[in-house]
PDB file of C-alpha atoms and ligand atoms in Angstrom:
ATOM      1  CA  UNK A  80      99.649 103.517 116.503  1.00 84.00           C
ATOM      2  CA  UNK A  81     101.130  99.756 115.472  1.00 96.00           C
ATOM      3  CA  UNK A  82     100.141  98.386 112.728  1.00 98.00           C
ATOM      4  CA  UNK A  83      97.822  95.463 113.318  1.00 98.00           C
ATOM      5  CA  UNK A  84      99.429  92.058 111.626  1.00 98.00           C
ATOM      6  CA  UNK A  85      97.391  88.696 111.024  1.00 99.00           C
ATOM      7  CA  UNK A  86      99.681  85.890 110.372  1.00 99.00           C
ATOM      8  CA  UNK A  87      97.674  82.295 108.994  1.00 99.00           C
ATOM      9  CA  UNK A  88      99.275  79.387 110.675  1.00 98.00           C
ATOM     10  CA  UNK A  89     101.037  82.056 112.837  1.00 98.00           C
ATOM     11  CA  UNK A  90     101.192  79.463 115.705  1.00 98.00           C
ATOM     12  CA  UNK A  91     103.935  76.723 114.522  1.00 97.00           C
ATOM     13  CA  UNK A  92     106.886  76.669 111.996  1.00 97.00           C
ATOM     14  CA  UNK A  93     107.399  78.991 109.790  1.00 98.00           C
ATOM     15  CA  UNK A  94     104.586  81.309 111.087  1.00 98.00           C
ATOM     16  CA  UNK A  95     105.378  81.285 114.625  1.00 98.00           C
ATOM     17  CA  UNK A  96     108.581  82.772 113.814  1.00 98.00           C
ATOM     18  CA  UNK A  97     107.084  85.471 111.525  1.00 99.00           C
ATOM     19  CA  UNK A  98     104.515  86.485 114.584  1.00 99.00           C
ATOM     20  CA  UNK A  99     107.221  86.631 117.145  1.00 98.00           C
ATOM     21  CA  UNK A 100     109.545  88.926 114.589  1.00 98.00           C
ATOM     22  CA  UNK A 101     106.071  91.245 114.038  1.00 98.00           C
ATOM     23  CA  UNK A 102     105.580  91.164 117.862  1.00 98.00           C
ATOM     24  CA  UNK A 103     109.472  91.649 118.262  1.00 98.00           C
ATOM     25  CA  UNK A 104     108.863  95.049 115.882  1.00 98.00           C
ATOM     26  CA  UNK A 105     106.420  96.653 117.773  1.00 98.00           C
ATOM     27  CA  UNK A 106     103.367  95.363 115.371  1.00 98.00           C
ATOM     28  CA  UNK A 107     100.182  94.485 116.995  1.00 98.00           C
ATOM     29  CA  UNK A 108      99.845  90.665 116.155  1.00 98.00           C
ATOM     30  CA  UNK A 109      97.123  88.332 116.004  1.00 98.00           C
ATOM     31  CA  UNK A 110      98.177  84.242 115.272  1.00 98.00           C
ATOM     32  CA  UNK A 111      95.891  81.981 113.500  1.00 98.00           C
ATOM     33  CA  UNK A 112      95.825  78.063 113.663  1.00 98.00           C
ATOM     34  CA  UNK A 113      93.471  75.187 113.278  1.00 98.00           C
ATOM     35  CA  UNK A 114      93.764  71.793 114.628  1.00 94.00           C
ATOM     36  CA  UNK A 115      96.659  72.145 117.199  1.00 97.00           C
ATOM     37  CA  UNK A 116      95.048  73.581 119.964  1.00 98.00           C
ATOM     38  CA  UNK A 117      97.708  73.020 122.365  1.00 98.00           C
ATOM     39  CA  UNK A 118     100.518  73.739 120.212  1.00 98.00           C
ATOM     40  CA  UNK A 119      98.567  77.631 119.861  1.00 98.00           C
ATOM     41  CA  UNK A 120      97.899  77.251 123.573  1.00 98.00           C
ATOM     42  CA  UNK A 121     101.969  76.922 124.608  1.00 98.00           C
ATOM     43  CA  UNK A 122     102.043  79.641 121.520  1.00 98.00           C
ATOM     44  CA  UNK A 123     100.673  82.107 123.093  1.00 98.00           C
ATOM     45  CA  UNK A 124     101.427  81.651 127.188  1.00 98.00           C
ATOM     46  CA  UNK A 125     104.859  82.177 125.754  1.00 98.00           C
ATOM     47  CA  UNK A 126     104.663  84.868 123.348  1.00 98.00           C
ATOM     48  CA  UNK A 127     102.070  86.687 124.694  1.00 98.00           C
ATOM     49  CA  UNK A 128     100.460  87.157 121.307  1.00 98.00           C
ATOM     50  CA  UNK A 129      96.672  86.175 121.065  1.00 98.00           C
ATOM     51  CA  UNK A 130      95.934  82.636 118.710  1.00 98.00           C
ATOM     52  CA  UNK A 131      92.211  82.125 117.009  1.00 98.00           C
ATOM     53  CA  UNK A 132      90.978  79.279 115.758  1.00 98.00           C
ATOM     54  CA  UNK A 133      89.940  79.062 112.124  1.00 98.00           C
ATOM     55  CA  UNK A 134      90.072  77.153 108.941  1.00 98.00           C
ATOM     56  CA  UNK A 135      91.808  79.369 106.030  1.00 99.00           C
ATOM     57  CA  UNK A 136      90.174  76.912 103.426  1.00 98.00           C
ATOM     58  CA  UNK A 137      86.513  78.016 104.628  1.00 98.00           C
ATOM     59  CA  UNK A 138      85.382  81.485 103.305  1.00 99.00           C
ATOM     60  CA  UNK A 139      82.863  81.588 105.884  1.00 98.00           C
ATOM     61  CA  UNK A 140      85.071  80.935 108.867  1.00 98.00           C
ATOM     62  CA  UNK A 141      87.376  83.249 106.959  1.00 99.00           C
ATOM     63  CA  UNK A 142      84.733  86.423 107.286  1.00 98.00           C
ATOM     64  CA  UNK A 143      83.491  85.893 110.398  1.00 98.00           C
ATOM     65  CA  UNK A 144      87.387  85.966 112.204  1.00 98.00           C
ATOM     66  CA  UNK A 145      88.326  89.469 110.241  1.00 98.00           C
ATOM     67  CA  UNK A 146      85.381  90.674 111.417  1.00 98.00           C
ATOM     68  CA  UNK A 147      86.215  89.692 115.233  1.00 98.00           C
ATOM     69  CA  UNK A 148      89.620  91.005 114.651  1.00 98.00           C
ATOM     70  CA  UNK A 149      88.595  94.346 113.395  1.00 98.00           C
ATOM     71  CA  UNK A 150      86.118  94.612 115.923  1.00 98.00           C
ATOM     72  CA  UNK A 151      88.578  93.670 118.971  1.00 98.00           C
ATOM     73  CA  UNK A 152      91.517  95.000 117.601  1.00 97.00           C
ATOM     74  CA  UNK A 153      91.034  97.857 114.576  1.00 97.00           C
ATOM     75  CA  UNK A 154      91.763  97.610 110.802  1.00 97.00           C
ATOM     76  CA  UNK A 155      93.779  94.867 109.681  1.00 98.00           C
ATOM     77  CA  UNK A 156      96.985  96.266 107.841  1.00 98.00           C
ATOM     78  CA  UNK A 157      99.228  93.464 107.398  1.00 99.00           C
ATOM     79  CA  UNK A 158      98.161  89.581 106.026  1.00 99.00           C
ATOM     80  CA  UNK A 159     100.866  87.106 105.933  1.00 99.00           C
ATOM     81  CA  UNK A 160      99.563  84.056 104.064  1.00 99.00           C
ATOM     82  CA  UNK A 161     101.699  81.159 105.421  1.00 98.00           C
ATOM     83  CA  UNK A 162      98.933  78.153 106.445  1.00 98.00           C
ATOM     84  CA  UNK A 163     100.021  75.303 104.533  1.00 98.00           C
ATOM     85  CA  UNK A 164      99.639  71.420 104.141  1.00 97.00           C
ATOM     86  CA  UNK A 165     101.093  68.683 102.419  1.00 96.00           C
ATOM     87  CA  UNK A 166      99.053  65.479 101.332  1.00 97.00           C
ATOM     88  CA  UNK A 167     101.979  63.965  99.067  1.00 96.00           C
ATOM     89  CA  UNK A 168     101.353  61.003  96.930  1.00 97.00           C
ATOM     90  CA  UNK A 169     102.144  60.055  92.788  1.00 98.00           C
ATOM     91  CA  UNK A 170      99.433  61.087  90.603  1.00 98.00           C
ATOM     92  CA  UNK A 171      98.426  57.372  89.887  1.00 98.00           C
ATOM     93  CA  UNK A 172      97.518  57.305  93.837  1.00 98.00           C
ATOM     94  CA  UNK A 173      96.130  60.891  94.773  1.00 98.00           C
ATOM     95  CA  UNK A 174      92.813  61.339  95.589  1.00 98.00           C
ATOM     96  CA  UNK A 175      90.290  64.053  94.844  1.00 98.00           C
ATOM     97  CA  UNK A 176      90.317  64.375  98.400  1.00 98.00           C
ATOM     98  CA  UNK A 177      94.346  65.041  98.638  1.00 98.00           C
ATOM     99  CA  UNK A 178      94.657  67.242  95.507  1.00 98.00           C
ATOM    100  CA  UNK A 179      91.367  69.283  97.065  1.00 98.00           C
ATOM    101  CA  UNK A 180      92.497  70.315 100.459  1.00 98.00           C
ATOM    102  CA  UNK A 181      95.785  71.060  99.322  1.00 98.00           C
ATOM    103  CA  UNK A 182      93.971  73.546  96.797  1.00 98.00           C
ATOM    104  CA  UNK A 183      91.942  74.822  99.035  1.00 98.00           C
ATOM    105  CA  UNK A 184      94.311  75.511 102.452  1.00 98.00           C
ATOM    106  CA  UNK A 185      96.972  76.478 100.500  1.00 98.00           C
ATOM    107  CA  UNK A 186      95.391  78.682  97.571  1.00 98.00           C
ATOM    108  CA  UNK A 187      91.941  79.221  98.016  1.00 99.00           C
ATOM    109  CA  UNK A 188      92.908  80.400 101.397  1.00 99.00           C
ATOM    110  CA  UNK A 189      94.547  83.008 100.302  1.00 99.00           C
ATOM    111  CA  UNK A 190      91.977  84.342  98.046  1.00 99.00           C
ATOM    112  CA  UNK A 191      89.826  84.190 100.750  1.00 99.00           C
ATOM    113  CA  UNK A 192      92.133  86.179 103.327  1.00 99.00           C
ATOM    114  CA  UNK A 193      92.971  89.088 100.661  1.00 99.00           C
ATOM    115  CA  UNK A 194      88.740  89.243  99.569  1.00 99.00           C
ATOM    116  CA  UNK A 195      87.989  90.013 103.486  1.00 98.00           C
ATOM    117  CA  UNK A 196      90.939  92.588 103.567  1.00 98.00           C
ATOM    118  CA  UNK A 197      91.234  94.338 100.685  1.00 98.00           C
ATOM    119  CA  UNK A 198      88.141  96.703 101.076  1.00 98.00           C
ATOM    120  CA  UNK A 199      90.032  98.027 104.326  1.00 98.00           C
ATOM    121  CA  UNK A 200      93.217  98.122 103.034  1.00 98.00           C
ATOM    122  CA  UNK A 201      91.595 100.035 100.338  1.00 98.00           C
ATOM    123  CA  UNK A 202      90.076 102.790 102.147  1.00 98.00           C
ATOM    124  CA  UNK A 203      92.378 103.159 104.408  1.00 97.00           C
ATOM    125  CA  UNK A 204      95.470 103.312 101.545  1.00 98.00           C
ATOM    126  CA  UNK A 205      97.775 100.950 102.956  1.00 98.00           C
ATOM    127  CA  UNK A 206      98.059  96.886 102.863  1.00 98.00           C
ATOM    128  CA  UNK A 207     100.900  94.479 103.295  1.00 98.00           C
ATOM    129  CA  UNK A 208     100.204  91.022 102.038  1.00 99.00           C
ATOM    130  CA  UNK A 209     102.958  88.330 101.982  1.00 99.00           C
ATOM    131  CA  UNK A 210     102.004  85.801 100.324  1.00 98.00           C
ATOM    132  CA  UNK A 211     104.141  81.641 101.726  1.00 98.00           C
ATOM    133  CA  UNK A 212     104.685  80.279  98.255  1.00 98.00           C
ATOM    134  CA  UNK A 213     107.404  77.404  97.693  1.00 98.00           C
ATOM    135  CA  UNK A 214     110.638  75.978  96.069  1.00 97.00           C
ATOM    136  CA  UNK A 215     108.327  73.356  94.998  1.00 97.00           C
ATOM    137  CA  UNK A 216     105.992  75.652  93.163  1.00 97.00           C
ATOM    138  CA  UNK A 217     108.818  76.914  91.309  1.00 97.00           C
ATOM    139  CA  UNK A 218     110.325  73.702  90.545  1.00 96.00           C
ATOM    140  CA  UNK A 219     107.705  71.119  90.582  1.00 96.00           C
ATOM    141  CA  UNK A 220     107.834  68.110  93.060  1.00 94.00           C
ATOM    142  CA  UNK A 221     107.722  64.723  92.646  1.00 95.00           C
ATOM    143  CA  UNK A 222     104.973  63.631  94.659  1.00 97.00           C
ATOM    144  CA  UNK A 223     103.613  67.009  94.801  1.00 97.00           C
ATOM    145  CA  UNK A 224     101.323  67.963  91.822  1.00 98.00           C
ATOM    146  CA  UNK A 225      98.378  69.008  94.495  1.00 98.00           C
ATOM    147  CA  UNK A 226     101.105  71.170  96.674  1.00 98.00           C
ATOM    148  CA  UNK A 227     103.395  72.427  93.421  1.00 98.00           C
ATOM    149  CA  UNK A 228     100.179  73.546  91.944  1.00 98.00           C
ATOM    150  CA  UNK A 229      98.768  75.282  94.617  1.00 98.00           C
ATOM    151  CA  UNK A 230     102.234  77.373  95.454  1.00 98.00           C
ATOM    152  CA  UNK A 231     102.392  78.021  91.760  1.00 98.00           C
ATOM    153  CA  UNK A 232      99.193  79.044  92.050  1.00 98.00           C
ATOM    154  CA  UNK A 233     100.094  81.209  94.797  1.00 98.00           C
ATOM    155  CA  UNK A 234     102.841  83.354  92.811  1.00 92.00           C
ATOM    156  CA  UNK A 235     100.842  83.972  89.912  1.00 96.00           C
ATOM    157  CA  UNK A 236      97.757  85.434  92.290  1.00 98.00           C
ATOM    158  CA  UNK A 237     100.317  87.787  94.272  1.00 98.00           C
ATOM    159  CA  UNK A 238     101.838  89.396  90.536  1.00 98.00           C
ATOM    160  CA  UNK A 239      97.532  89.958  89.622  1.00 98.00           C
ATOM    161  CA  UNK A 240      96.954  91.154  92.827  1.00 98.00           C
ATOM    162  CA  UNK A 241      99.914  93.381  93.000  1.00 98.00           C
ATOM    163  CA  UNK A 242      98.816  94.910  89.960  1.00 98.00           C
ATOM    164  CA  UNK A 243      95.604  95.411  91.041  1.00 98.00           C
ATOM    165  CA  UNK A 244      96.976  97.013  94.757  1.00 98.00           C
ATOM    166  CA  UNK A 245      99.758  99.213  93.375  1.00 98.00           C
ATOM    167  CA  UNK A 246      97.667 102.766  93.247  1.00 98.00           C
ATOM    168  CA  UNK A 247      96.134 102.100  96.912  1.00 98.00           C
ATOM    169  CA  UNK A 248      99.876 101.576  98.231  1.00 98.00           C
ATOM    170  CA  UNK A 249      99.198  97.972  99.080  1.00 98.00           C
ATOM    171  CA  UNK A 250     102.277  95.848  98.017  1.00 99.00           C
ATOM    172  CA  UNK A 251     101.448  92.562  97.365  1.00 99.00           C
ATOM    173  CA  UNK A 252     104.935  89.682  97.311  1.00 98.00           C
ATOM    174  CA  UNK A 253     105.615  86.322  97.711  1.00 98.00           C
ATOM    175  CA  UNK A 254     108.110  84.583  99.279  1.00 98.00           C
ATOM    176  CA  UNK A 255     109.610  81.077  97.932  1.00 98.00           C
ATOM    177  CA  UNK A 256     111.191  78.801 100.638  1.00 98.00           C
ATOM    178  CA  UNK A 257     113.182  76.339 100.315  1.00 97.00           C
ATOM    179  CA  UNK A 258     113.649  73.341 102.997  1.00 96.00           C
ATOM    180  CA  UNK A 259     112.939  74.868 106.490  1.00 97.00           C
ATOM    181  CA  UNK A 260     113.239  72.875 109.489  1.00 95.00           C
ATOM    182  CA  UNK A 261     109.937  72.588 111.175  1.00 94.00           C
ATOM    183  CA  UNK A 262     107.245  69.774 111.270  1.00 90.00           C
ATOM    184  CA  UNK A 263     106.214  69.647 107.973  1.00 86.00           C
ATOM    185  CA  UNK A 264     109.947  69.282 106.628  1.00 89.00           C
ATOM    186  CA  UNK A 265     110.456  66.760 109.624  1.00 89.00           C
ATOM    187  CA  UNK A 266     107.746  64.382 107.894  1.00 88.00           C
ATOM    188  CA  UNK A 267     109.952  63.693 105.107  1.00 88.00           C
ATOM    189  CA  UNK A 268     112.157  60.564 105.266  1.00 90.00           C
ATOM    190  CA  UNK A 269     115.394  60.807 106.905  1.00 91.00           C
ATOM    191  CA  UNK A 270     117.195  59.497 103.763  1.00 92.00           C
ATOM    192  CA  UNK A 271     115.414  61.846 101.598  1.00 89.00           C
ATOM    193  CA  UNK A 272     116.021  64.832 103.290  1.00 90.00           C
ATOM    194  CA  UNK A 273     119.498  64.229 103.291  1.00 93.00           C
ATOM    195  CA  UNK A 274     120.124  63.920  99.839  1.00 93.00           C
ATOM    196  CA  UNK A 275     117.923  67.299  99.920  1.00 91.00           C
ATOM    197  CA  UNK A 276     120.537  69.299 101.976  1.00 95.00           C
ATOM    198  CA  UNK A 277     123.368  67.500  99.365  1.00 96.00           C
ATOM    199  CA  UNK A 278     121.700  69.860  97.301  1.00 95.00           C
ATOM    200  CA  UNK A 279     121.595  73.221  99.250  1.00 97.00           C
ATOM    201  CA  UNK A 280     125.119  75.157  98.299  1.00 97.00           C
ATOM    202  CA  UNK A 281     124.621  76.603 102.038  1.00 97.00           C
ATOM    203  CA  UNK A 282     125.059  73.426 103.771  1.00 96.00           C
ATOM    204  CA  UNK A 283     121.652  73.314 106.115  1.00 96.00           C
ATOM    205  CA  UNK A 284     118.077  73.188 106.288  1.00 96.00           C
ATOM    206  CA  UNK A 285     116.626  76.743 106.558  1.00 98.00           C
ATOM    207  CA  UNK A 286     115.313  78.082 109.929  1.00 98.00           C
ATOM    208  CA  UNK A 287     111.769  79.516 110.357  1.00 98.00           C
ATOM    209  CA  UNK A 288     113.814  82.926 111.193  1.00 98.00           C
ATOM    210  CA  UNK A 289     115.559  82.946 108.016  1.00 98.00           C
ATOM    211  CA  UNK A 290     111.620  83.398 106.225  1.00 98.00           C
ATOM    212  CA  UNK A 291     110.385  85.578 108.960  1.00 98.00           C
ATOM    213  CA  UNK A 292     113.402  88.169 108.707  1.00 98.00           C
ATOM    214  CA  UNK A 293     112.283  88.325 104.527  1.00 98.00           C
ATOM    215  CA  UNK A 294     108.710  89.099 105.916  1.00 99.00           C
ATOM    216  CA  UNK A 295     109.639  91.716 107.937  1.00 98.00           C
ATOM    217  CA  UNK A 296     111.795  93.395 105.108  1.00 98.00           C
ATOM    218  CA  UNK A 297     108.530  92.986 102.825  1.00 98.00           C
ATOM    219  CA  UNK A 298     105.849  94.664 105.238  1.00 98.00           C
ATOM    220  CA  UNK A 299     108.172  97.918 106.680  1.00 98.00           C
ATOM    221  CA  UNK A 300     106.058 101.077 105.439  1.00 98.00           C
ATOM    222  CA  UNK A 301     108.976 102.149 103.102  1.00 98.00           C
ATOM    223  CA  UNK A 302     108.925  98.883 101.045  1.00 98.00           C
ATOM    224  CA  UNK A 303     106.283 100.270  98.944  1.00 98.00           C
ATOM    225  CA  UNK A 304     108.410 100.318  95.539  1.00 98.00           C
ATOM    226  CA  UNK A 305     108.402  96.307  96.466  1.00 98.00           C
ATOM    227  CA  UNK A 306     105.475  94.561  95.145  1.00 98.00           C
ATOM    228  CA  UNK A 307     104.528  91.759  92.503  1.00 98.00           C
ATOM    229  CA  UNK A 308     108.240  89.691  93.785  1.00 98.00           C
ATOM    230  CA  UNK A 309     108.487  86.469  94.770  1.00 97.00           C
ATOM    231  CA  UNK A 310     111.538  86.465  97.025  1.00 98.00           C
ATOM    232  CA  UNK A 311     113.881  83.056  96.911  1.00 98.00           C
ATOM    233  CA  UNK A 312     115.083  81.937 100.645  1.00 98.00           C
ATOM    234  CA  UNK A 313     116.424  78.585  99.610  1.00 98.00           C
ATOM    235  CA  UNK A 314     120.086  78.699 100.528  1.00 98.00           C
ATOM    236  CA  UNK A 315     121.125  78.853  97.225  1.00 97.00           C
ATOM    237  CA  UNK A 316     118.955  75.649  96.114  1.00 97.00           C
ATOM    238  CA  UNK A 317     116.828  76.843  93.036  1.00 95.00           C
ATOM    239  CA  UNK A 318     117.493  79.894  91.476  1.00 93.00           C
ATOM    240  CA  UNK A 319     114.720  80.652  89.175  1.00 74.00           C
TER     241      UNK A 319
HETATM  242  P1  NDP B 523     103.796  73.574 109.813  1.00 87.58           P
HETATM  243  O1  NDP B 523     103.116  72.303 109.434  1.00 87.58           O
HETATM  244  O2  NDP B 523     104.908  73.551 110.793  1.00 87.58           O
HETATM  245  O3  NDP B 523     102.682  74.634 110.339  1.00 87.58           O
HETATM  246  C1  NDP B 523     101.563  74.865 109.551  1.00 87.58           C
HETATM  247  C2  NDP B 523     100.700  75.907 110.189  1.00 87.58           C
HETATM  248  O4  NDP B 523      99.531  76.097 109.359  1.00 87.58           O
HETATM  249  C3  NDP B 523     100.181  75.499 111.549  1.00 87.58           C
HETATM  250  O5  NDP B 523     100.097  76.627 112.406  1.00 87.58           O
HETATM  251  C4  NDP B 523      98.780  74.971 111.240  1.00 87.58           C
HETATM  252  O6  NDP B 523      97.862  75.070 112.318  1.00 87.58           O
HETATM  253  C5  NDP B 523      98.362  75.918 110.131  1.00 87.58           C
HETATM  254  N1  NDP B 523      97.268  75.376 109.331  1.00 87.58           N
HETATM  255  C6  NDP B 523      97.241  74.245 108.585  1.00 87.58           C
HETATM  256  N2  NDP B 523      96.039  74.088 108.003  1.00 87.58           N
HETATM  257  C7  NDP B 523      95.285  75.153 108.396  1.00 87.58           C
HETATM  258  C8  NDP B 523      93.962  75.571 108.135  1.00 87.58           C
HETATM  259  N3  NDP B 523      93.132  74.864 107.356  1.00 87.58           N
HETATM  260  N4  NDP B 523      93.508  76.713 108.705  1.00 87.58           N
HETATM  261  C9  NDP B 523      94.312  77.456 109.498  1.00 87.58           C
HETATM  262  N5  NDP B 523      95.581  77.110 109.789  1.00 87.58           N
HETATM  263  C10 NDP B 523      96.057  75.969 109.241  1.00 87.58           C
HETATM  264  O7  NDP B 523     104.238  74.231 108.436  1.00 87.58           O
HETATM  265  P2  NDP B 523     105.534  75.115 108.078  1.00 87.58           P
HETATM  266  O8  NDP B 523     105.758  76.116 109.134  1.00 87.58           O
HETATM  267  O9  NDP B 523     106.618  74.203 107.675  1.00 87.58           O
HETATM  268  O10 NDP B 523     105.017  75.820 106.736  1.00 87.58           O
HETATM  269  C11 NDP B 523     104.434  77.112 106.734  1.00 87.58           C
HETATM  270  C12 NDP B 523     104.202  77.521 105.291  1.00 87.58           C
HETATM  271  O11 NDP B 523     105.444  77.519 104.592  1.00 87.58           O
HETATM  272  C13 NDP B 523     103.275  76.588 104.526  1.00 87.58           C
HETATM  273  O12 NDP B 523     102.485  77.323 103.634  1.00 87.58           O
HETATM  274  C14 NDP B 523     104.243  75.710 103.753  1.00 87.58           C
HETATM  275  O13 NDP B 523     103.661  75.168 102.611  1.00 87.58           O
HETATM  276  C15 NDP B 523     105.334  76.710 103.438  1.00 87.58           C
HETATM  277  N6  NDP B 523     106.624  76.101 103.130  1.00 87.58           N
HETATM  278  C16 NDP B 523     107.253  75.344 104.069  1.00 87.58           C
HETATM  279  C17 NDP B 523     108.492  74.801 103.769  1.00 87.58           C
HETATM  280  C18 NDP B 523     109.250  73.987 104.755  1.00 87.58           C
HETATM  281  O14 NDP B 523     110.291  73.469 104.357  1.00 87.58           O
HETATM  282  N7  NDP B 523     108.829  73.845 105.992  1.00 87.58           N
HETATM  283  C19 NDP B 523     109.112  74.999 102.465  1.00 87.58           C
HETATM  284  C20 NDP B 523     108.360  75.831 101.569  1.00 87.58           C
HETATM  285  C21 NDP B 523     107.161  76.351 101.904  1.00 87.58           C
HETATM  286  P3  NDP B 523      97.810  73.924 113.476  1.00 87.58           P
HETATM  287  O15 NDP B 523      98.991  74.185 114.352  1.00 87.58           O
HETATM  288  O16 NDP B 523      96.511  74.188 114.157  1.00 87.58           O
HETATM  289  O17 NDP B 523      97.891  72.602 112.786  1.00 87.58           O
END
């Protein structure tokens, strides 16, 4: 039987492109998004792969979608932690607001995810959990204390978690992008971004494929010796 996948923010970017490689694999695959409803719409008359409508940051939302998942479509096996957001601004002009909902999409989210999953994964004595850090939680960001902090964050819960998952075969990584070329990178300022590929020794933004084929290496059954890593796909940007 295929593994069933759940992929946060599965519908754009970065996740989209993990969903269709799961799909692509034979894994049973179910998309989650939040405020683009058409963009999951298009999603999923073209991929054929089902999209739900949640927020990641709310535990409550969180619950009650694993539990219509595992209803609908059996024990969830695979948890690919990729919603994200950006609210950039200097420290002297962040908000509570900004450095909050950063926290709480990209971090708390994932706490909440692995919580609702790791009974399961548990009992049934196998998990995959890939956890969407960043280059920028690696390296800092100027701009970026709310987002740097929460990807930081984010690679210091997938090493405790690892640790925590090893005996019950669930493997528990991270993987560290670099630039990727989707909306969220297509915010940035023209001029910025290209003094930001300047800096990338392979000459180009990354693609959303480039993270998804990582994911896929990270999840297969036999990557079990593979857990507590936080995997670099930067194009030779930052290596830490
Ligand atoms: P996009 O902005 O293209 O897509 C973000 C996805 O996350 C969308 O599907 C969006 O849903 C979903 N999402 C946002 N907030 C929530 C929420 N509260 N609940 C559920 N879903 C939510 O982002 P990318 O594809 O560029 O980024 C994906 C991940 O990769 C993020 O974690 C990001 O931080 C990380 N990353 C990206 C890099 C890049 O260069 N692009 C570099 C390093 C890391 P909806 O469509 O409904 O808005």
């Amino acid at each position: 039987m295929a593994r069933l996948a759940v992929v946060t923010g599965g519908t754009r970017g970065i996740g989209r492109a993990i969903s269709v490689a799961l799909k692509n694999a034979g894994y049973k695959v179910v998309a989650n998004y939040f405020g683009n409803v058409e963009a999951a719409r298009q999603f999923s008359e073209e991929t054929g792969i089902p999209a739900m409508k949640w927020d990641v940051a709310d535990y409550a939302a969180c619950e009650a979608a694993v539990q219509t998942i595992a209803a609908e479509y059996g024990p969830i096996e695979i948890v690919v932690n990729n919603a994200g957001i950006t609210r950039d601004a200097t420290m002297h002009r962040m908000t509570y607001q900004m450095w909050n909902e950063v926290i709480q999409t990209n971090l708390t989210s994932c706490f909440n995810m692995c919580n609702l999953v790791i009974e399961s994964m548990r009992s049934h004595g196998f998990g995959r959990i890939v956890n969407i850090g960043s280059i920028n939680g690696q390296a800092g960001q100027y701009g970026q204390v709310n987002y740097a902090a929460a990807k930081s964050g984010i690679h210091g819960f997938t090493k405790a978690l690892a640790q925590e998952g090893a005996a019950k075969n669930i493997t528990v990584n991270a993987i560290a992008p670099g630039y990727v070329d989707t909306d969220m990178v297509r915010a940035v300022p023209p001029a910025v971004l290209e003094k930001i590929i300047a800096k990338i020794p392979v000459g180009r933004l990354g693609r959303a494929e480039d993270i998804a084929r990582c994911v896929m290496f990270l999840i297969a059954d036999d990557a079990d010796f593979i857990t507590g890593s936080t995997v670099s796909v930067n194009g030779g940007q930052h290596m830490y």
